[in-house]
Coordinates of C-alpha atoms and ligand atoms in Angstrom, one line a residue:
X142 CA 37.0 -42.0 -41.6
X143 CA 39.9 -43.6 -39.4
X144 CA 38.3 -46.1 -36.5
X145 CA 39.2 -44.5 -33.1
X146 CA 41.9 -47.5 -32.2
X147 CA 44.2 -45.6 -35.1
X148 CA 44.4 -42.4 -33.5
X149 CA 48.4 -41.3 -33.8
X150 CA 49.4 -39.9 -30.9
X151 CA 52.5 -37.5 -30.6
X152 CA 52.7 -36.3 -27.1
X153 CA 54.5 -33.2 -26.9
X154 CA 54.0 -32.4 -23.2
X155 CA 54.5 -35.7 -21.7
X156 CA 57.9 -35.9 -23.9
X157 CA 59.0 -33.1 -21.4
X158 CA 60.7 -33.6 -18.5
X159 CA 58.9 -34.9 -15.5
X160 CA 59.4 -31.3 -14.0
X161 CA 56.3 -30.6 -15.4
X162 CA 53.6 -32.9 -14.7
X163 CA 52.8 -36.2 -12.7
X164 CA 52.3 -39.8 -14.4
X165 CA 48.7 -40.9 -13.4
X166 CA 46.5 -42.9 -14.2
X167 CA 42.9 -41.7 -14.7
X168 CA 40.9 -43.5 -11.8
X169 CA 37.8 -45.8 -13.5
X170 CA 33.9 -44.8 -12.7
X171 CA 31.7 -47.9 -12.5
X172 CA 29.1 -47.9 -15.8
X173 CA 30.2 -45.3 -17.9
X174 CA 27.1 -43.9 -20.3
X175 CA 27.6 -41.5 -22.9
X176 CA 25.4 -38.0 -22.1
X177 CA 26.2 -35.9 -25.2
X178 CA 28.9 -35.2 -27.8
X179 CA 30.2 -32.8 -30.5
X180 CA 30.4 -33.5 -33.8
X181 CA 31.9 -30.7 -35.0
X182 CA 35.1 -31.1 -32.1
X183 CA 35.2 -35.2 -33.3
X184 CA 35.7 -34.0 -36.6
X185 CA 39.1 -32.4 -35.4
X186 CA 40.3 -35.8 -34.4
X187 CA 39.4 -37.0 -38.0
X188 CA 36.5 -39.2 -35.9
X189 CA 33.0 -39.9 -37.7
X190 CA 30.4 -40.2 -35.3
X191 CA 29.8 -43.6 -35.9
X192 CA 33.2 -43.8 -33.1
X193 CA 31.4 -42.2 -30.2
X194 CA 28.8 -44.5 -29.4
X195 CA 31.4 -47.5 -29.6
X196 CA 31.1 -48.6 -26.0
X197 CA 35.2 -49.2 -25.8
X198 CA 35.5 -45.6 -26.4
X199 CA 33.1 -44.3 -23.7
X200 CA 35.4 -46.9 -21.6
X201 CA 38.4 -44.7 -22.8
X202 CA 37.0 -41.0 -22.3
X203 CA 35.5 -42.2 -18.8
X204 CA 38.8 -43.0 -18.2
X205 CA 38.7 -46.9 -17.6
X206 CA 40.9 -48.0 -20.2
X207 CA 44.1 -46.4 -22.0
X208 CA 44.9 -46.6 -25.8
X209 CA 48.2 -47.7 -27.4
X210 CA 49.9 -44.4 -27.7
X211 CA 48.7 -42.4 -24.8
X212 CA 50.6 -41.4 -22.5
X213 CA 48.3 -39.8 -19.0
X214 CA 49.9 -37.0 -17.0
X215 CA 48.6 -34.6 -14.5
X216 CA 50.2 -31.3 -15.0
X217 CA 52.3 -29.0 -12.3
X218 CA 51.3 -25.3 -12.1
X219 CA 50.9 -22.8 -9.7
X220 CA 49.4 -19.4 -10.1
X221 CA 47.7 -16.1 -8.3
X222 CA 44.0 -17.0 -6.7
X223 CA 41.9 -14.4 -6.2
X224 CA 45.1 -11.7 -6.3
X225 CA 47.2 -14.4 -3.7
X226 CA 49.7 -16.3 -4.9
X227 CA 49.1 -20.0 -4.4
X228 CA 52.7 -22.4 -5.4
X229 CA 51.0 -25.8 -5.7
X230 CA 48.0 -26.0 -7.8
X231 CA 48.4 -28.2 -10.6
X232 CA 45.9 -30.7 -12.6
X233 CA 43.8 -31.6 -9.7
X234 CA 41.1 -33.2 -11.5
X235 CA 41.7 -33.3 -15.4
X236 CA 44.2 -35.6 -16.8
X237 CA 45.8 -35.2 -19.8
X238 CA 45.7 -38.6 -21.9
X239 CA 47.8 -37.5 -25.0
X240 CA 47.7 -35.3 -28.4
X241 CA 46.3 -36.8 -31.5
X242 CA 48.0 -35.2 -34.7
X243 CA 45.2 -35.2 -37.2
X244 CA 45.3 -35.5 -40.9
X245 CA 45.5 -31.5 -41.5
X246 CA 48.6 -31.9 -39.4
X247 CA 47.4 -30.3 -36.1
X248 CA 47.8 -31.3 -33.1
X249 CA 45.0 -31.7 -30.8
X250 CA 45.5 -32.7 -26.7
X251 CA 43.0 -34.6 -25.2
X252 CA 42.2 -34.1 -21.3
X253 CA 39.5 -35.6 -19.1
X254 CA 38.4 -32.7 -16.3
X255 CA 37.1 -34.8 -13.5
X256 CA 39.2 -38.4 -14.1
X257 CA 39.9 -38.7 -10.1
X258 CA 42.5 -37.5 -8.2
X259 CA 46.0 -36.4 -8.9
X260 CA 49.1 -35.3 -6.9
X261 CA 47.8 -31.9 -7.6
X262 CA 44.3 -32.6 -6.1
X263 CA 44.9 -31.2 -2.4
X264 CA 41.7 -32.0 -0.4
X265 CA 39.7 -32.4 -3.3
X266 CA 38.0 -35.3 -5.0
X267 CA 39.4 -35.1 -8.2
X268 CA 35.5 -35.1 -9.8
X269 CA 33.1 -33.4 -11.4
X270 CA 29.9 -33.1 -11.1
X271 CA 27.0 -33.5 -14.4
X272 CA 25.8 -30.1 -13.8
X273 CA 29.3 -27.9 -14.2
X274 CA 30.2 -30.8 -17.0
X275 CA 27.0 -29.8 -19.1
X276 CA 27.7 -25.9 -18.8
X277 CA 31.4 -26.0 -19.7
X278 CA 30.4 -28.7 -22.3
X279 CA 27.8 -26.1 -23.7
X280 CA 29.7 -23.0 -23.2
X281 CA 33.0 -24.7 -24.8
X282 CA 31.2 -25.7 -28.2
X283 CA 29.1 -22.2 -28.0
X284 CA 32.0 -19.8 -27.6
X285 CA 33.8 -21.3 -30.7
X286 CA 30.5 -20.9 -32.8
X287 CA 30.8 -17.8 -31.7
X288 CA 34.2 -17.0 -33.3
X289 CA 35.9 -16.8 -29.4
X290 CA 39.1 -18.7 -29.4
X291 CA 38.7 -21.1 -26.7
X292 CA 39.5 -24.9 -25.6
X293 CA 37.2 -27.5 -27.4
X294 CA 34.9 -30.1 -25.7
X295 CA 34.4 -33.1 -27.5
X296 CA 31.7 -35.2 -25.2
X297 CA 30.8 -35.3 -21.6
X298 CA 30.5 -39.4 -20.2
X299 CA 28.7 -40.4 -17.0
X300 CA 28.5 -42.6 -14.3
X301 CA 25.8 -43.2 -11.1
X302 CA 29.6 -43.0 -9.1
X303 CA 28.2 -40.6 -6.2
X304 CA 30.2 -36.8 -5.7
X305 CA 29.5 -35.0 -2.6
X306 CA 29.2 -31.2 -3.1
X307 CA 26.2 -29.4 -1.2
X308 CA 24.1 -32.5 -1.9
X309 CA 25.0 -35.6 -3.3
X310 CA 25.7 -35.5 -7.4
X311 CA 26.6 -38.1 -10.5
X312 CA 29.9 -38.3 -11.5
X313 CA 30.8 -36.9 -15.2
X314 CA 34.1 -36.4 -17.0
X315 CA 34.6 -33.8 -19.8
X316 CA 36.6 -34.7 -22.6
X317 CA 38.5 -31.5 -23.6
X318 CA 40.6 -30.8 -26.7
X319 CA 42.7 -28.1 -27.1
X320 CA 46.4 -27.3 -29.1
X321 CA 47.8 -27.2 -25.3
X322 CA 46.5 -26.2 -22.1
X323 CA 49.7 -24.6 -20.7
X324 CA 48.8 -21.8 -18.5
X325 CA 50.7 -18.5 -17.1
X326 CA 50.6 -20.3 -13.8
X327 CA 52.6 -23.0 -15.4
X328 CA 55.4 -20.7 -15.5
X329 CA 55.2 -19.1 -12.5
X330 CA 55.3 -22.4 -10.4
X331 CA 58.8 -22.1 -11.4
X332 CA 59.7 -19.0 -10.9
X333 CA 58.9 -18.9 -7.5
X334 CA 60.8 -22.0 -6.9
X335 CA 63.5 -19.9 -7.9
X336 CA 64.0 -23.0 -10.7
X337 CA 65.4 -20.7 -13.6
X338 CA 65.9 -23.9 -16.5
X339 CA 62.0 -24.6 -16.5
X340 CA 61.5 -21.4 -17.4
X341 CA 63.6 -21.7 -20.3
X342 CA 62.8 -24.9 -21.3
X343 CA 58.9 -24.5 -21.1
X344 CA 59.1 -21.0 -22.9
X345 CA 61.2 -22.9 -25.6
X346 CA 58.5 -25.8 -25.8
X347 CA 55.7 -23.3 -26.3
X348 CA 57.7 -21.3 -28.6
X349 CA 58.7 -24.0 -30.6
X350 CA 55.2 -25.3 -31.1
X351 CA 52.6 -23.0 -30.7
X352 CA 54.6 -19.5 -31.8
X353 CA 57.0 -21.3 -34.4
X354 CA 57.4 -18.4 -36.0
X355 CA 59.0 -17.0 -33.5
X356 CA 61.6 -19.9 -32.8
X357 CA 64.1 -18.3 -35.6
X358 CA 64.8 -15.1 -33.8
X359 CA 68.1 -14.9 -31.7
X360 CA 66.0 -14.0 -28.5
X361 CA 62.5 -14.7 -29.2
X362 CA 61.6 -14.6 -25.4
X363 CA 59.9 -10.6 -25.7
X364 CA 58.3 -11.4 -29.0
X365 CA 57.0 -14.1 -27.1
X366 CA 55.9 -12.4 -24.3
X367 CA 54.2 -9.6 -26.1
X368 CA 52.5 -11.9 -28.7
X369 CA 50.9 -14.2 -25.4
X370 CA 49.7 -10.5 -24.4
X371 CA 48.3 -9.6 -28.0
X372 CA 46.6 -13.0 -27.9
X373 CA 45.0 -12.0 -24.7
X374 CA 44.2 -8.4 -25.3
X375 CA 42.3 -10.0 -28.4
X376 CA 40.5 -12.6 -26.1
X377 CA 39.3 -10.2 -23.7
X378 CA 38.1 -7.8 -27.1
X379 CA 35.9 -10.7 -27.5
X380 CA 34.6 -11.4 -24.4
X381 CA 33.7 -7.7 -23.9
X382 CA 32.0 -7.7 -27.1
X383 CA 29.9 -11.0 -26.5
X384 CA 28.8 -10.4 -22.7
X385 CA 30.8 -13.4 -21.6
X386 CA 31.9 -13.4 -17.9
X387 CA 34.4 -15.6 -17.3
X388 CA 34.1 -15.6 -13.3
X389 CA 37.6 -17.0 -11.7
X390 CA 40.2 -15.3 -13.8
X391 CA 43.3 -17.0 -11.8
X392 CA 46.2 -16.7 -13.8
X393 CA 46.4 -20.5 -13.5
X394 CA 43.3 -20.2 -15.7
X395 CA 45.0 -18.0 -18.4
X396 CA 45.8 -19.7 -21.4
X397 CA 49.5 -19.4 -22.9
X398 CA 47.9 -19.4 -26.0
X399 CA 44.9 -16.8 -25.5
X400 CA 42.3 -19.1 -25.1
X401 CA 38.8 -19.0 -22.7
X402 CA 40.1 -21.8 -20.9
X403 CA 38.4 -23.7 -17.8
X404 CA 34.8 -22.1 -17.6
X405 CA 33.3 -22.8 -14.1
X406 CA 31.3 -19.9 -12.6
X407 CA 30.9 -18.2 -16.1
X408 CA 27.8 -16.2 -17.8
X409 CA 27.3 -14.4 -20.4
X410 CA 25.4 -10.8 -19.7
X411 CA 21.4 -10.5 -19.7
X412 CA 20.0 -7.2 -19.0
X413 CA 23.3 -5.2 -19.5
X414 CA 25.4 -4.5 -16.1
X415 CA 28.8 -3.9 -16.4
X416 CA 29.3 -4.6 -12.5
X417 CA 27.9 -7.9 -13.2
X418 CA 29.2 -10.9 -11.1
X419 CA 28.5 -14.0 -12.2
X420 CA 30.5 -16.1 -9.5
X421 CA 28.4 -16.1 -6.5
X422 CA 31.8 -16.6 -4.4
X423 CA 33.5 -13.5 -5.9
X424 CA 31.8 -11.4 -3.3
X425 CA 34.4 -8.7 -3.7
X426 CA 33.5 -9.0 -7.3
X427 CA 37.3 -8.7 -8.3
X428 CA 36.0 -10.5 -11.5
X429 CA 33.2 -8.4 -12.2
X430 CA 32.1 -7.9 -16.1
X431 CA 33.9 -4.5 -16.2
X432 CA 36.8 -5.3 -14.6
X433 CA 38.1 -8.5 -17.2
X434 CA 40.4 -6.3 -19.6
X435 CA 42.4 -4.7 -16.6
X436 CA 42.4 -8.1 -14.4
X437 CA 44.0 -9.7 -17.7
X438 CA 46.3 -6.8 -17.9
X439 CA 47.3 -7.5 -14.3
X440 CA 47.6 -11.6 -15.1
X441 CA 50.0 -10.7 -17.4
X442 CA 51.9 -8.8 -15.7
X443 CA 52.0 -11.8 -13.3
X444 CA 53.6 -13.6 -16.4
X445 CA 56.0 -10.9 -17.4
X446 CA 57.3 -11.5 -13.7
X447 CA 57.4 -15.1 -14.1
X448 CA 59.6 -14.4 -17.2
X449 CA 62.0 -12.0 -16.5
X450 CA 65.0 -14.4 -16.5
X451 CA 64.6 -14.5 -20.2
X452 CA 64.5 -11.1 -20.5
X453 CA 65.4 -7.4 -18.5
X454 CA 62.6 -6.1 -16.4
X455 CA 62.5 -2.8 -19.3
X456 CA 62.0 -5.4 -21.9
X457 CA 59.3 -7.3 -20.2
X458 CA 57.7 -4.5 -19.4
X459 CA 57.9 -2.9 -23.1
X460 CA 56.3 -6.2 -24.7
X461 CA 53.3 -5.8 -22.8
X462 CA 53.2 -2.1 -22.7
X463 CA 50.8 -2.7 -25.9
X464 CA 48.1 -4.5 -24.5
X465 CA 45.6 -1.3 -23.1
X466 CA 46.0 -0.5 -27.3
X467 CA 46.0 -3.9 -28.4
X468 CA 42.5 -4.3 -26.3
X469 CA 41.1 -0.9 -26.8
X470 CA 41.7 -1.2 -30.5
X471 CA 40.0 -5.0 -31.0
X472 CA 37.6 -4.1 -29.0
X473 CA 35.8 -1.0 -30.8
X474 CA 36.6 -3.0 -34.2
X475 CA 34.4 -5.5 -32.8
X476 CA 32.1 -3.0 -31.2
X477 CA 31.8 -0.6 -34.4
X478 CA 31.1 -3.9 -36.6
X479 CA 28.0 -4.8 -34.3
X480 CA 26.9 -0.9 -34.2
X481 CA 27.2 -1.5 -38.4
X482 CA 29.3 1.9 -38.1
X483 CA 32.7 3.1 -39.5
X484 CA 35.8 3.1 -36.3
X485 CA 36.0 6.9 -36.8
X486 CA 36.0 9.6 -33.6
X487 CA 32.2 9.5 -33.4
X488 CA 31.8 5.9 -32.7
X489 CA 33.6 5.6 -29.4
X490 CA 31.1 8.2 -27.9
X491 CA 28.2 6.5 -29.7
X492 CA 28.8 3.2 -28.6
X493 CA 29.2 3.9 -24.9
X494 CA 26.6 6.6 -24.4
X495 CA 24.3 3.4 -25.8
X496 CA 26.1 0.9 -23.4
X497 CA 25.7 3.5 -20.6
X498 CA 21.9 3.8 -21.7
X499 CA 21.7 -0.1 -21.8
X500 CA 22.7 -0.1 -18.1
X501 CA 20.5 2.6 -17.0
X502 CA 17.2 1.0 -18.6
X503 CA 18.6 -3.1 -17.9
X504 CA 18.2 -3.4 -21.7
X505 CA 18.9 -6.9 -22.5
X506 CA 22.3 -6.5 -24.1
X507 CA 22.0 -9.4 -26.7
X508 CA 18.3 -8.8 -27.7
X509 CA 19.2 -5.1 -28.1
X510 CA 22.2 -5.6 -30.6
X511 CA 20.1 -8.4 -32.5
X512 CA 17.2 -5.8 -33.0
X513 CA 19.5 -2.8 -33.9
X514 CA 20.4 -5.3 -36.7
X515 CA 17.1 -4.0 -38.4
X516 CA 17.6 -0.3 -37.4
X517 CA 15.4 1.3 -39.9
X518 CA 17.3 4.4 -41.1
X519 CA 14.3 6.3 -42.6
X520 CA 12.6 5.9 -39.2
X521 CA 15.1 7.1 -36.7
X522 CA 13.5 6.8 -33.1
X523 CA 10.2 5.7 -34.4
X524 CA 11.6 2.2 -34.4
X525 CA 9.3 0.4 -31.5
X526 CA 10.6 -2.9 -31.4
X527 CA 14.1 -1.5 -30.4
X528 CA 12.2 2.0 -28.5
X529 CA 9.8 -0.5 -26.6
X530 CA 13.1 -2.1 -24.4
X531 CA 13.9 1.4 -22.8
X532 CA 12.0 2.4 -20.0
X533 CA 13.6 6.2 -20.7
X534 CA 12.1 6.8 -23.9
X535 CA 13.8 10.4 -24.9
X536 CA 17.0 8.8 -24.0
X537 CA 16.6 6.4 -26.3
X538 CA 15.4 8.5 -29.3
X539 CA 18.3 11.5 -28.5
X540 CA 20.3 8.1 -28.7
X541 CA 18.9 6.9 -32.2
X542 CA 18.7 10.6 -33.7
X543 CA 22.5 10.5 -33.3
X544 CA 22.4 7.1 -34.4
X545 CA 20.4 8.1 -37.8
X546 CA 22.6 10.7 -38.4
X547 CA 26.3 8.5 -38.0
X548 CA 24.5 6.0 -40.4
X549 CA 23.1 8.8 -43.2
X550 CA 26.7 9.6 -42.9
X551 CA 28.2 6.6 -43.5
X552 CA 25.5 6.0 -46.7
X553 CA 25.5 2.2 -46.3
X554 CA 22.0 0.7 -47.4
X555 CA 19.9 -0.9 -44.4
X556 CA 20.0 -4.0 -46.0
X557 CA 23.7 -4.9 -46.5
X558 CA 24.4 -3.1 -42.9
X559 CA 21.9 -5.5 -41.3
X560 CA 23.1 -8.1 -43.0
X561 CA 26.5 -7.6 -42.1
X562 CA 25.4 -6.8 -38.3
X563 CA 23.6 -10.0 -37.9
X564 CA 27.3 -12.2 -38.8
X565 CA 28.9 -10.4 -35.5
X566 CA 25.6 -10.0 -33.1
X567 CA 24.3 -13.6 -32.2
X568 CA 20.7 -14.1 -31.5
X569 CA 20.6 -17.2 -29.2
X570 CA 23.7 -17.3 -26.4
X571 CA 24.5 -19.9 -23.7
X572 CA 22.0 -18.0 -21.0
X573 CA 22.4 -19.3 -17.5
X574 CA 18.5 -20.4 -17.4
X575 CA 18.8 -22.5 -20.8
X576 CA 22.1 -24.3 -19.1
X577 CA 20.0 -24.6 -16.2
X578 CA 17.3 -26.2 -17.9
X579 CA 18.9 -28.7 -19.7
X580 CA 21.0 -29.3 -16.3
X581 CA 18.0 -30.2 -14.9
X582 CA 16.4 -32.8 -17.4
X583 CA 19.6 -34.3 -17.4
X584 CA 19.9 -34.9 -13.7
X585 CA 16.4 -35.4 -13.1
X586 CA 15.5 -37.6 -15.6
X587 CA 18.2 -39.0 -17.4
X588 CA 17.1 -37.0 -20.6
X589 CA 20.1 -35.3 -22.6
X590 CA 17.6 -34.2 -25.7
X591 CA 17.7 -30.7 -24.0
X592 CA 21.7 -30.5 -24.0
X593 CA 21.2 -31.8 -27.9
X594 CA 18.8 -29.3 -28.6
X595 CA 21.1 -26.4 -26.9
X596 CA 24.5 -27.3 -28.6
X597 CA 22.6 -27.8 -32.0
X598 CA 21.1 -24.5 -31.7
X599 CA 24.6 -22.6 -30.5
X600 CA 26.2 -23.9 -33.3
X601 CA 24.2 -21.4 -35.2
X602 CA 24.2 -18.7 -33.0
X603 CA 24.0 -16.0 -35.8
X604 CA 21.1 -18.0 -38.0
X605 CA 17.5 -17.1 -37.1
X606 CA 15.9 -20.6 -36.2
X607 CA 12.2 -19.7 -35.7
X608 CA 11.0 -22.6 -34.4
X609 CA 13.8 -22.3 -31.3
X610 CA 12.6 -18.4 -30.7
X611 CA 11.9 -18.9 -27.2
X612 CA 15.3 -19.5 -26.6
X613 CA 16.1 -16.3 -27.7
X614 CA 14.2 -14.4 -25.2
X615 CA 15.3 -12.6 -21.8
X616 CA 15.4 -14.7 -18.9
X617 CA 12.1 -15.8 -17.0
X618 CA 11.9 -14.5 -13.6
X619 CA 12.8 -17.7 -11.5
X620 CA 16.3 -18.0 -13.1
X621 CA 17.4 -14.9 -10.8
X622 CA 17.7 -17.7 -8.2
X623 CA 20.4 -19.1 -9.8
X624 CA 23.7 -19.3 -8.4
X625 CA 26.7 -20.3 -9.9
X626 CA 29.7 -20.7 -7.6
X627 CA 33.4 -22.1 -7.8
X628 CA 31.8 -25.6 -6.7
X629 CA 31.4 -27.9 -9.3
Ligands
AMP82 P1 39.5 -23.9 -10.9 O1 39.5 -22.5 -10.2 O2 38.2 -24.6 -10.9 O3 40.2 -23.8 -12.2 O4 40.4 -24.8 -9.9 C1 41.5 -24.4 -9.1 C2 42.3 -25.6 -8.7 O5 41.5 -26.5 -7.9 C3 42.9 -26.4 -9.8 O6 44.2 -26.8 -9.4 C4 42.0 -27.6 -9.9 O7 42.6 -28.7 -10.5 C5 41.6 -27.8 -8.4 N1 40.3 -28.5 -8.3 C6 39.1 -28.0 -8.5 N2 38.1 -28.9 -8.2 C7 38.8 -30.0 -7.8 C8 38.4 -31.3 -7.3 N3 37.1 -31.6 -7.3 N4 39.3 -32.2 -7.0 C9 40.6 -31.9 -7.1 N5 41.1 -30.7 -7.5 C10 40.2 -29.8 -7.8
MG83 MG1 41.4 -24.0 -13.3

């Protein structure tokens, strides 16, 4: 395994022109410390984990000290808040240090999220705080174990270095990872500078990178388009079918390449409520649980606009005229796998009358799939591990006498069905009072075995590990007080 200090770096976005980003230099933090780490995201940089605990690299990833090769920048976008446009958002707080290619040949950016401030940063401080650092940190490293494409986190460092939110907090910098954290908003800076070449040339960057397959076609500019929009149609598929709420779906938080990208407010469902809020600002709840698939729809419309000087308005609107398919389509595959039924006519109805029977009895959504998992098909309703979580009994055993039936139907043995089920319904997820826990160790006392415990055991979200079966239960009653919010 290569020593850190060989890292090659090949830095496609900085190579650009300086249209689309600011030079800057990450501001140092007094003492850095390491606080936790993934093994499995230093693996992508070809780095044992021998590397991480080298004190000159905790110096780099707290950003006090640049390597041979990088190259920091703090990139321009703009993007629609909250349904508003805002033009000048930008990096406020992450800087991007470079892209390592590794030895499999792909290229991996590395950003720190909270390295001080930017030209981008407006009135803020250009930190963040241990708490939001340990959640996306978590969440980052969980989602991908959970199959959801999404932006890597490799470590989080910290430093005493005071940040002011509500109360005073520690300083902490994320070190993210991902093939490129372009977002629609970086396009639509441009466009509504009226700046047509940006367009063009970003579109073509992207293309030629991330979509070279599209980069032989005479116009690839719709292909493009529509592929961002299958890419995201597919994203939000996932997200439905894992109870993740994102929280602040801004387009300048939509990925170009269909990746959960920037988690702050996010949480993944308990009880089932498809009104659920999980950002504590949202009070409109614009980006409530229910509503992700159509706000995505409507983000990419934002990005159609962005591109129509590529392309007619009739052909931007035909590329993503397939996304409500695209989604409905990747969604009931996913759904129908964790049901263990076949996508015929009958599943649709099945799977939402039990979704609308989830919400009516605040079923736990995960603990319900995971138990459905041993559905015994000889039993029918007389299966009390799965009856006992519905306060509506004869809902739930019209419900399962349907379900029996769809399943004698389909012939499959219990076994291989619940084998099969239990790959695509995970038994321990990111819940806000595990975060919270570890959150509080960590700031309390300095003690990061929690956040070790948490990421070891959401790298195996689908394996039963029985001596961590607390963490697989529904939340206790205190962590209803927990709020999550856009300050971090
Ligand atoms: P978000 O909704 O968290 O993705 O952030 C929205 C915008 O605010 C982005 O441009 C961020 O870079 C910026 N931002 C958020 N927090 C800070 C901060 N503490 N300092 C500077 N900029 C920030
Ligand atoms: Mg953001």
């Amino acid at each position: 395994m290569p020593k850190f200090e060989s890292l090659t770096f090949d830095n496609g976005f900085s190579r650009l022109p300086e249209a689309y980003y600011s030079r800057v230099c990450p501001t140092p933090v007094p003492d850095p410390y390491l606080v936790c780490y993934s093994p499995e995201a230093l693996a992508l940089l070809d780095l044992d984990t021998s590397e991480i605990t080298r004190p000159e690299l905790i110096e780099v990833l707290a950003g006090n000290r640049l390597l041979p090769g990088m190259d920091a920048v703090a990139a321009l976008y703009g993007g629609h808040q909250f349904g508003h446009y805002v033009p000048q958002l930008g990096d406020g707080r992450a800087i991007l240090l470079g892209e390592v290619r590794n030895a499999a040949g792909e290229g991996w950016e590395i950003q720190l999220k909270g390295a001080g401030r930017t030209p981008y940063s407006r009135g803020g401080d250009g930190r963040a705080v241990l708490r939001s650092s340990i959640r996306e940190f978590l969440c980052s490293e969980a989602m991908h174990a959970l199959g959801v494409p999404t932006t890597r986190a490799l470590c989080i460092v910290g430093s005493d270095r005071p940040v002011y939110r509500e109360d005073e907090e520690t300083a902490a910098l994320v070190t993210r990872l991902a093939p490129s954290f372009v977002r629609f908003g970086s396009f639509e800076v441009f466009y509504y500078r009226n700046q047509i070449e940006p367009i063009k040339h970003l579109a073509d960057y992207v293309i030629a990178r991330y979509y070279p397959e599209l980069a032989a076609l005479s116009d690839p500019y719709p292909e493009f388009l529509r592929q961002v929009s299958l890419r995201t149609a597919d994203l939000m598929a996932h997200w439905q079918a894992v109870g993740f709420s994102h929280g602040v779906m801004n387009t300048d938080n939509m990925s170009i390449l269909g990746l959960t990208l920037d988690y702050g407010p996010f949480g993944f469902l308990d009880a089932f409520d498809p009104g659920y809020v999980c950002n504590h600002s949202d009070t409109s709840g614009r980006y409530a649980f229910d509503q992700q698939p159509d706000v995505a729809a409507w983000n990419i419309t934002k990005l159609a606009q962005a591109l129509v000087s590529l392309m007619s308005v009739e052909t931007a609107s035909d590329a993503i005229g397939g996304y409500p398919q695209a989604f409905g389509k990747a969604y009931l595959e996913r759904m129908a796998a964790k049901f263990g039924l076949p996508q015929n006519a009958d599943t649709a109805p099945l799977i939402m009358d039990a979704l609308q029977l989830l919400a009516q009895n605040r079923v736990d959504y995960t603990i319900f799939l995971r138990r459905l998992c041993d559905f015994d098909s000889a039993a029918g309703a007389l299966n009390p591990a799965l009856r006992d979580l519905f306060l509506d009994r004869a809902g739930f055993d019209a419900w399962a006498a349907r379900y029996t039936a769809a399943l004698h139907q389909q012939g499959a043995d219990d076994a291989s069905r619940g084998q099969a089920m239990r790959a695509v319904n995970p038994k321990y997820i990111l819940r806000n009072h595990l975060a919270e826990i570890a959150i509080r160790r960590a700031a309390d006392d300095r003690n990061y075995s929690e956040i070790n415990r948490l990421h070891t055991l959401l790298t195996h979200p689908f394996d039963e590990q029985p001596e961590y079966e607390t963490y697989a239960a529904e939340p206790p009653d205190w962590a209803r007080k927990i709020e999550v919010s856009c300050s971090s």
